[in-house]
PDB file of C-alpha atoms in Angstrom:
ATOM      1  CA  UNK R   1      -7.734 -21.463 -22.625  1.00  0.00           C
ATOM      2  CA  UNK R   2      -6.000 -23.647 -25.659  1.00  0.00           C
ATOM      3  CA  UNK R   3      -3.032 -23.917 -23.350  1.00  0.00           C
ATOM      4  CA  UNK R   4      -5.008 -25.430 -20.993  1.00  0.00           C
ATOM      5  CA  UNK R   5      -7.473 -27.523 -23.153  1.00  0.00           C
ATOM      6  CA  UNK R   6      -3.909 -28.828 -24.456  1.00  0.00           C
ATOM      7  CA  UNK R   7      -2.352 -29.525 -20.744  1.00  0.00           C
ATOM      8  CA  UNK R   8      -5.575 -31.224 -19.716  1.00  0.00           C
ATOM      9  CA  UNK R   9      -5.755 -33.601 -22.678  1.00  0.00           C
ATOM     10  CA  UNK R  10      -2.156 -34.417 -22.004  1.00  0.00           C
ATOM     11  CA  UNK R  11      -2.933 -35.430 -18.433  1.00  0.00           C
ATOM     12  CA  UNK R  12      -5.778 -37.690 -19.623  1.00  0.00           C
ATOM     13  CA  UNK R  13      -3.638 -39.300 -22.386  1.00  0.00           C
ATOM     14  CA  UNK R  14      -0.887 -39.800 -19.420  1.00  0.00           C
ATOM     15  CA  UNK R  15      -3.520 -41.545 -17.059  1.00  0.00           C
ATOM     16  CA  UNK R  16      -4.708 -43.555 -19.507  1.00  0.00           C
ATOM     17  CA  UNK R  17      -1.247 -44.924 -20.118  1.00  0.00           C
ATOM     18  CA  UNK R  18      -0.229 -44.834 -16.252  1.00  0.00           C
ATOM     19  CA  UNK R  19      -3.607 -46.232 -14.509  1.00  0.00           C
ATOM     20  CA  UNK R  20      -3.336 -50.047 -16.221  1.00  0.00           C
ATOM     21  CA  UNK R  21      -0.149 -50.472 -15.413  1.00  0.00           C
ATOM     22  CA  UNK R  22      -0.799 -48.836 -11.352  1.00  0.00           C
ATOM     23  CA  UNK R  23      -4.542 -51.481 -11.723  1.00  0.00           C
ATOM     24  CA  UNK R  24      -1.956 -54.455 -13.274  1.00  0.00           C
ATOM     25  CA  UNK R  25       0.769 -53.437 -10.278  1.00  0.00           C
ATOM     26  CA  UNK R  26      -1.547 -53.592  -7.585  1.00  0.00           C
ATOM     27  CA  UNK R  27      -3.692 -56.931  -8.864  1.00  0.00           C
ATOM     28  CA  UNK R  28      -0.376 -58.938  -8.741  1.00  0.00           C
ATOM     29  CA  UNK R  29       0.725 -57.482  -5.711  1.00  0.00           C
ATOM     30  CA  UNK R  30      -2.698 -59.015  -4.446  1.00  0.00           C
ATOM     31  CA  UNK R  31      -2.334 -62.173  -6.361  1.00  0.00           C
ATOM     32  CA  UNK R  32       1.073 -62.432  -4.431  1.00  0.00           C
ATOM     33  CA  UNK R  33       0.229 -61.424  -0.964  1.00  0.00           C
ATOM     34  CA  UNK R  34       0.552 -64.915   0.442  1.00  0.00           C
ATOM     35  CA  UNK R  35       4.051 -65.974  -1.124  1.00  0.00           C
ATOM     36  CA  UNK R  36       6.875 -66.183   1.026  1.00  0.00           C
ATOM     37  CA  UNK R  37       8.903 -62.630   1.595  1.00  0.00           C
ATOM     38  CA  UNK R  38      11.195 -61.935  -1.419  1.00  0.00           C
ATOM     39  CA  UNK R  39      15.235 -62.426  -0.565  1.00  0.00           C
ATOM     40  CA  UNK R  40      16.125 -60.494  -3.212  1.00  0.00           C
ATOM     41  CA  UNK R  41      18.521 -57.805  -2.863  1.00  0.00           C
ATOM     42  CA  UNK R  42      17.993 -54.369  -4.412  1.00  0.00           C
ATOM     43  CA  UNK R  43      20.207 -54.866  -7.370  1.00  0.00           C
ATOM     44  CA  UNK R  44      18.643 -57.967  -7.722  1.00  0.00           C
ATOM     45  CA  UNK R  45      15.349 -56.026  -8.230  1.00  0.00           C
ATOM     46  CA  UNK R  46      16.300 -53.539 -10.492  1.00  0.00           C
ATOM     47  CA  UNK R  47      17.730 -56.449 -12.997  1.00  0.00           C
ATOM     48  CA  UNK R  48      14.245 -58.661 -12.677  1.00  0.00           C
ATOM     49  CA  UNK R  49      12.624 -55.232 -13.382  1.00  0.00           C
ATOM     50  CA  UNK R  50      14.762 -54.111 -16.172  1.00  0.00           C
ATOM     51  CA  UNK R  51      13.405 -56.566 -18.324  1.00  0.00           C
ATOM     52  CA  UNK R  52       9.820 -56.760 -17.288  1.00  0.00           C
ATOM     53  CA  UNK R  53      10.190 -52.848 -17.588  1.00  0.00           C
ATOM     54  CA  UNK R  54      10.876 -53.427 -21.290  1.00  0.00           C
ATOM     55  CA  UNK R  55       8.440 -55.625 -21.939  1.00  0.00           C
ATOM     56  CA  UNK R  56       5.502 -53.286 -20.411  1.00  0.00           C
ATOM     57  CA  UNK R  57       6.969 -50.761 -23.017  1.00  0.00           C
ATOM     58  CA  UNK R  58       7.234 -53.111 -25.930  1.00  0.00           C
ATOM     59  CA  UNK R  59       3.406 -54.309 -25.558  1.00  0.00           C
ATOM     60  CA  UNK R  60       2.135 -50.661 -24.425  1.00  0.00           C
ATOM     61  CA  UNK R  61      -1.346 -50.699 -26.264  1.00  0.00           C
ATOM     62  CA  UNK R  62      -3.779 -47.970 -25.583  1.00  0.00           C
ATOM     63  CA  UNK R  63      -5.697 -48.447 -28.805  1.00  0.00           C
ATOM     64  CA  UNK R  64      -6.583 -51.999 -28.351  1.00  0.00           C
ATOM     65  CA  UNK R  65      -9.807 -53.428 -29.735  1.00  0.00           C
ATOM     66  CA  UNK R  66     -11.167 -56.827 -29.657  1.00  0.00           C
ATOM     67  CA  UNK R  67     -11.276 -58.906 -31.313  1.00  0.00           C
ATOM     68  CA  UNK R  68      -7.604 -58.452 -33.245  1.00  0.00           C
ATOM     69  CA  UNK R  69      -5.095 -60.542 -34.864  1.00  0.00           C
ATOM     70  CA  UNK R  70      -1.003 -60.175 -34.761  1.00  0.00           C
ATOM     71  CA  UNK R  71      -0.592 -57.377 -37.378  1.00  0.00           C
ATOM     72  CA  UNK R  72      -3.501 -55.616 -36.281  1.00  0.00           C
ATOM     73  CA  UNK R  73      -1.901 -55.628 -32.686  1.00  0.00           C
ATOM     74  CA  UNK R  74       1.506 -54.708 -34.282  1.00  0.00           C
ATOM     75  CA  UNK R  75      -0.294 -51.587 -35.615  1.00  0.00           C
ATOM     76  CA  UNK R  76      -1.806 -50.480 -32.503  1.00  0.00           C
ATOM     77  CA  UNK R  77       1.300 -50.710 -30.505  1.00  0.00           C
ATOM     78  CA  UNK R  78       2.643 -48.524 -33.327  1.00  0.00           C
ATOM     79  CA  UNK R  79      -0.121 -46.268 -33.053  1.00  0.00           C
ATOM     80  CA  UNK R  80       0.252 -46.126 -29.137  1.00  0.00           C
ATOM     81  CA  UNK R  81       4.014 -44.723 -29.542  1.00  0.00           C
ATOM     82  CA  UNK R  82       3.499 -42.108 -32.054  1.00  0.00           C
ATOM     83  CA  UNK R  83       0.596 -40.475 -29.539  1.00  0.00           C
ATOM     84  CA  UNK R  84       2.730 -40.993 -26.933  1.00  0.00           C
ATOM     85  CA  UNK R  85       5.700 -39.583 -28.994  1.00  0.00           C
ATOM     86  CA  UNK R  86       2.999 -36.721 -30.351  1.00  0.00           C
ATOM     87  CA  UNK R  87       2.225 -35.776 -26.463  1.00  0.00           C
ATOM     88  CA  UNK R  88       5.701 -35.640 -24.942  1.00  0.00           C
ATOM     89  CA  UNK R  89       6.281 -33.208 -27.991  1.00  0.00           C
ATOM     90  CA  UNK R  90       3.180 -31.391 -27.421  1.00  0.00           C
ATOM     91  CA  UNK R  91       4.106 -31.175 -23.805  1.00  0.00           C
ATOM     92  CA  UNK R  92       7.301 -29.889 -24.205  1.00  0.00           C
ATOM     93  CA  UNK R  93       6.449 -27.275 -26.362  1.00  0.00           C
ATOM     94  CA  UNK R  94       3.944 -25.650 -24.362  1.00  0.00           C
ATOM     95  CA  UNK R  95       6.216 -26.000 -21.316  1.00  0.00           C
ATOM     96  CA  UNK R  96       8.987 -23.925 -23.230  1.00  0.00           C
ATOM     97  CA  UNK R  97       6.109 -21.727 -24.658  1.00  0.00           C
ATOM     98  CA  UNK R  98       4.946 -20.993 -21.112  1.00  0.00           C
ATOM     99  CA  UNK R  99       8.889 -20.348 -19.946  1.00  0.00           C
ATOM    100  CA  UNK R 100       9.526 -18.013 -22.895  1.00  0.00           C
ATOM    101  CA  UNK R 101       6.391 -15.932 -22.807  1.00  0.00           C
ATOM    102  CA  UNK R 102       6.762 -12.698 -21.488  1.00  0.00           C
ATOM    103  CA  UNK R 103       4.141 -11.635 -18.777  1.00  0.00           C
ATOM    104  CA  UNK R 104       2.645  -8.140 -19.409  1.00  0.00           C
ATOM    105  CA  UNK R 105       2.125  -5.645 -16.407  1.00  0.00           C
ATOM    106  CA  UNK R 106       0.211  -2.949 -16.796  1.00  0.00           C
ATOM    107  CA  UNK R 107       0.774   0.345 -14.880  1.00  0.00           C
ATOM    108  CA  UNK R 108      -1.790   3.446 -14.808  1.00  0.00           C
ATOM    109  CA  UNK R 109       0.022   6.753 -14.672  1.00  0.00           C
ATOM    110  CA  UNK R 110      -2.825   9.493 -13.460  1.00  0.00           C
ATOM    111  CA  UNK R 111      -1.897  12.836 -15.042  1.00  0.00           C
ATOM    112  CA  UNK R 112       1.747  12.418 -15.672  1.00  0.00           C
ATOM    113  CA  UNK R 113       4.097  15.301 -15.950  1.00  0.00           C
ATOM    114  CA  UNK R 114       6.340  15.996 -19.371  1.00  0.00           C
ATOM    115  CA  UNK R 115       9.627  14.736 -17.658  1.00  0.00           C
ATOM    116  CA  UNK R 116       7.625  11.548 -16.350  1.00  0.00           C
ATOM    117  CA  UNK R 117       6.209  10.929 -19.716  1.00  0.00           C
ATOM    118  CA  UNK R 118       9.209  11.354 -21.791  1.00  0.00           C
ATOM    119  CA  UNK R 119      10.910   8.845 -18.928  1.00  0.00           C
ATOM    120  CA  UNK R 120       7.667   6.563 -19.868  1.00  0.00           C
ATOM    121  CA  UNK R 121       8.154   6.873 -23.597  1.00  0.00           C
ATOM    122  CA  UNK R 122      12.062   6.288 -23.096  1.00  0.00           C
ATOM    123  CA  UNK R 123      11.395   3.365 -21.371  1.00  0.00           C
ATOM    124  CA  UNK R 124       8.624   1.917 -23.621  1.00  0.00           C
ATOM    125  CA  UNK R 125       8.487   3.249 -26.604  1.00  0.00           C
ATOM    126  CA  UNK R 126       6.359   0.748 -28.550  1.00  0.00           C
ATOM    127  CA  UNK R 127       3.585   0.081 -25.581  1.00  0.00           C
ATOM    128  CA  UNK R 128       2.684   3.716 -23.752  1.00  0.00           C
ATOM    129  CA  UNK R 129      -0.465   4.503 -24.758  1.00  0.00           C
ATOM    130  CA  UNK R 130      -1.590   7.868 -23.610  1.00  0.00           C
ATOM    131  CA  UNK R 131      -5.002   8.660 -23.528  1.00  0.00           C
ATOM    132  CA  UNK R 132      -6.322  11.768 -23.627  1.00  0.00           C
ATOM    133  CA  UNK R 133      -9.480  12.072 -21.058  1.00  0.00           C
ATOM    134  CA  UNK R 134      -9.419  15.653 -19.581  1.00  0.00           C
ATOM    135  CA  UNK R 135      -7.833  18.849 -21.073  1.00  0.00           C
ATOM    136  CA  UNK R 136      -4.253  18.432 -21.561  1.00  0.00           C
ATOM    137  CA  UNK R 137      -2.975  21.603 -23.005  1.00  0.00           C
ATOM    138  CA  UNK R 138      -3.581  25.541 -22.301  1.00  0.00           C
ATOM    139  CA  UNK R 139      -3.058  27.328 -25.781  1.00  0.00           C
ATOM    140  CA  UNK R 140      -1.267  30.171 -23.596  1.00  0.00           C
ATOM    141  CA  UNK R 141       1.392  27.938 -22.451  1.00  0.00           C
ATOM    142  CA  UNK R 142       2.824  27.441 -26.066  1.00  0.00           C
ATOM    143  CA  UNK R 143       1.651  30.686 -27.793  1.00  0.00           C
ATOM    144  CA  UNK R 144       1.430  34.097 -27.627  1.00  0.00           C
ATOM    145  CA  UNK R 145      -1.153  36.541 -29.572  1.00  0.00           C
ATOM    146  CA  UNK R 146      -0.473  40.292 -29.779  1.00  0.00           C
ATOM    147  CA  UNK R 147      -3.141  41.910 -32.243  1.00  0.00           C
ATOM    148  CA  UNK R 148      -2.343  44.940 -34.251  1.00  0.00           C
ATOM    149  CA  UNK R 149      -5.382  47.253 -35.181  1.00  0.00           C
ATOM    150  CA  UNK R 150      -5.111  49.309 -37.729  1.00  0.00           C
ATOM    151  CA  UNK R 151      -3.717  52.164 -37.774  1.00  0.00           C
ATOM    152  CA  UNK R 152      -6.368  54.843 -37.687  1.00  0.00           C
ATOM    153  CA  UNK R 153      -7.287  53.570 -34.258  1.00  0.00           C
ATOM    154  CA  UNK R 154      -3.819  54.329 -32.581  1.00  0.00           C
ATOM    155  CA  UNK R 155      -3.398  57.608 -34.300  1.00  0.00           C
ATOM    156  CA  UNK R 156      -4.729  60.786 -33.046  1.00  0.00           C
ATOM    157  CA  UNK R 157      -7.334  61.249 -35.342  1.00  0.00           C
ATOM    158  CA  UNK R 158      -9.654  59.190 -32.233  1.00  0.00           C
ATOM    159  CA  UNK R 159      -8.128  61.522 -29.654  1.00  0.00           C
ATOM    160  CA  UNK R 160     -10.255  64.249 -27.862  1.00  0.00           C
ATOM    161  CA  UNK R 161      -8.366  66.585 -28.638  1.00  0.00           C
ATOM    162  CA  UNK R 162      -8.592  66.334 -32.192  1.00  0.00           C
ATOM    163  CA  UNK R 163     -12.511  65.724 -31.407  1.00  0.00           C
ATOM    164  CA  UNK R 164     -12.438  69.593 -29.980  1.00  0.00           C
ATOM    165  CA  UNK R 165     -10.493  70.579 -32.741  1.00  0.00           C
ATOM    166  CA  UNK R 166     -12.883  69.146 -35.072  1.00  0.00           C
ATOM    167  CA  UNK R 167     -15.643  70.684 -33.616  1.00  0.00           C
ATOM    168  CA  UNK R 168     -14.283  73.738 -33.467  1.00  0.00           C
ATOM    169  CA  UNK R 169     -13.414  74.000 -37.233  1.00  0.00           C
ATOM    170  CA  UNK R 170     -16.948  72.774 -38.210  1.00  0.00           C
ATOM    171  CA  UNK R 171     -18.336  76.561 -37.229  1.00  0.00           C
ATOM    172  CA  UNK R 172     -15.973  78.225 -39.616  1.00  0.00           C
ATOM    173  CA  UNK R 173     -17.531  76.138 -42.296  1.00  0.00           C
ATOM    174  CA  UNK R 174     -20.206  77.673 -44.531  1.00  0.00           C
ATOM    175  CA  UNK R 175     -20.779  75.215 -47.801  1.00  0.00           C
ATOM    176  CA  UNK R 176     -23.235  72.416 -46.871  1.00  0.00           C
ATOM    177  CA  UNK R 177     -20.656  70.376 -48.511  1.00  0.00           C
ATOM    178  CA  UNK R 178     -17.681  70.818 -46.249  1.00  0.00           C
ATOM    179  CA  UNK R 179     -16.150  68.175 -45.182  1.00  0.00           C
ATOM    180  CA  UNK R 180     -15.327  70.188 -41.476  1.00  0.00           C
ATOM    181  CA  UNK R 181     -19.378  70.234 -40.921  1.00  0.00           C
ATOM    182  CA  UNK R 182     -19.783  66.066 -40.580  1.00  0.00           C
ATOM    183  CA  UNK R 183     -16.165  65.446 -39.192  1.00  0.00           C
ATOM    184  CA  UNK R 184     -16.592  65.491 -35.316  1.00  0.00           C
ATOM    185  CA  UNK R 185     -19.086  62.511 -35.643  1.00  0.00           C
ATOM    186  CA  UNK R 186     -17.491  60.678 -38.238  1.00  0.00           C
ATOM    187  CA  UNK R 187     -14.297  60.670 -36.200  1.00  0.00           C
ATOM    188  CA  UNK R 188     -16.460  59.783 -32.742  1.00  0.00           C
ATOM    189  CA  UNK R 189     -17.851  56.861 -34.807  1.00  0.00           C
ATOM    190  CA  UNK R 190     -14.666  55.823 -35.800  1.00  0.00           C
ATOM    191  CA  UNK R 191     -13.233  56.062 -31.795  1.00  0.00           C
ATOM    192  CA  UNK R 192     -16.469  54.221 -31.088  1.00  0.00           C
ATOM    193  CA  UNK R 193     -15.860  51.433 -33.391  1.00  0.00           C
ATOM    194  CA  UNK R 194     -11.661  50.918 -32.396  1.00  0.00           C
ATOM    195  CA  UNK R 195     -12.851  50.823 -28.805  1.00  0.00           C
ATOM    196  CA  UNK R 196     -15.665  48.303 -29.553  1.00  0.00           C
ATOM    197  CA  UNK R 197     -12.652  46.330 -31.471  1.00  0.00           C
ATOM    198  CA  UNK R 198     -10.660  46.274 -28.485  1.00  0.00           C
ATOM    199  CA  UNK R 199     -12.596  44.942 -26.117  1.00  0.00           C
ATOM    200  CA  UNK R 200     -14.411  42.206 -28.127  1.00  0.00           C
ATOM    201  CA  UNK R 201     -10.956  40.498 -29.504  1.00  0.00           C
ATOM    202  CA  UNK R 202     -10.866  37.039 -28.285  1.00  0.00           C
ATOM    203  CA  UNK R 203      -7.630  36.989 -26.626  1.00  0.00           C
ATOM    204  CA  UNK R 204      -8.628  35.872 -23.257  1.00  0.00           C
ATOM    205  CA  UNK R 205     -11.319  33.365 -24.584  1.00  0.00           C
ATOM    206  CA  UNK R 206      -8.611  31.728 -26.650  1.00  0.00           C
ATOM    207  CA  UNK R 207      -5.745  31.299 -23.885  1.00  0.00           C
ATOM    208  CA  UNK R 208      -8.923  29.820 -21.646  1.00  0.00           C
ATOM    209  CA  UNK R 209      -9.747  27.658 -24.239  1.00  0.00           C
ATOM    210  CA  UNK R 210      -7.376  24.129 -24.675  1.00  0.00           C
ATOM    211  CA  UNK R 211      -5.696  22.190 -27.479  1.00  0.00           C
ATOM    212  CA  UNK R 212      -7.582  18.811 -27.597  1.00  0.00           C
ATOM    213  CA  UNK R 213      -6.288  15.446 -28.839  1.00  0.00           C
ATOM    214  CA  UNK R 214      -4.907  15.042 -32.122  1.00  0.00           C
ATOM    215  CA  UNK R 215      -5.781  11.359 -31.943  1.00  0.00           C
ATOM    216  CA  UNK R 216      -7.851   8.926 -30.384  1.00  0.00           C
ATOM    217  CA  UNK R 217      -5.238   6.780 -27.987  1.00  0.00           C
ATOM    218  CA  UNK R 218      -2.510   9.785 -27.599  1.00  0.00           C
ATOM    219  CA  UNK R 219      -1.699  13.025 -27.900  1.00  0.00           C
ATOM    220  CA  UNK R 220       0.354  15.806 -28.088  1.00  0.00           C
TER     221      UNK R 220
END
């Protein structure tokens, strides 16, 4: 938008120096319609309008005001060069501005494998912006989880045959206080709860689950 605020106000400035001197053109063409045809040759021309070329230049006023004397017109022909001066710089430098300025494309990759991304990030390492809109990772592509229980629940303490044997031994007891009297149900308990810890480990709700973004415009 400044750019072209700055190219229109440079056209205006231009018009306002080129429409007098089309207006002044065409009134003495007018004034000189009924003269005899010109003889002149074309060299001829260009030397009669070398010096009325210079002149125009010379007395080139776009600030004039009325009324004015000599040094006050001296001033505003001044003036009239240094905008004129000020625009063909201002020109110029948006002109090279608008040569030198880089356009920028934009380009959408939709779910982008690792090989095209790290040919993206290779290519443009300062502008790919990746952002991170559905799941990107599985945790079970990167990871693997094997649990260990303790011990008591692979030994054979849980099997059923020590269960029998347990059971078994319990009738030979006769103190209240023996330990073979409780141990067939402390031992199913303990099967019960190393089965129970089996199936409720999270192992398959973690590899379903997915590693979200560590930031907001990319990720890993």
């Amino acid at each position: 938008m400044a750019q072209l605020i700055g190219l229109l106000s440079g056209l205006i400035s231009a018009l306002r120096i080129v429409i007098p001197i089309i207006v002044r053109f065409i009134v003495n063409k007018l004034n000189n319609v009924q003269s005899p045809p010109s003889t002149l040759t074309f060299r001829e021309r260009l030397r009669l309008l070398k010096p009325a070329l210079k002149k125009v230049i010379v007395e080139l006023n776009t600030f004039q005001y009325f009324p004015h004397n000599d040094r006050q017109l001296q001033y505003q022909r001044y003036a009239t060069r240094l905008y004129i001066f000020l625009i063909i710089i201002s020109v110029t430098i948006l002109a090279g501005y608008n040569l030198m300025d880089t356009s920028i494309h934009r380009h959408t990759v939709t779910n982008p494998s690792e090989s095209q991304y790290l040919i993206l990030e290779e290519d443009n390492p300062t502008d790919l912006i990746c952002k991170c809109a559905n799941i990107s990772v599985s945790y079970s592509s990167f990871i693997t989880i094997q649990p260990q229980l303790h011990q008591v629940c692979l030994s054979y303490l849980i099997k059923p045959e020590w269960m029998m044997h347990s059971d078994s031994q319990s009738w030979a007891a006769q103190n209240i206080l023996d330990y073979r009297i409780a141990a067939r149900k402390q031992f199913q308990t303990l099967a019960i709860l190393c089965e129970q810890a089996k199936s409720c480990y999270p192992i398959e709700a973690l590899f379903s689950s997915t590693l979200e973004c560590f930031y907001n415009e990319s990720c890993m």
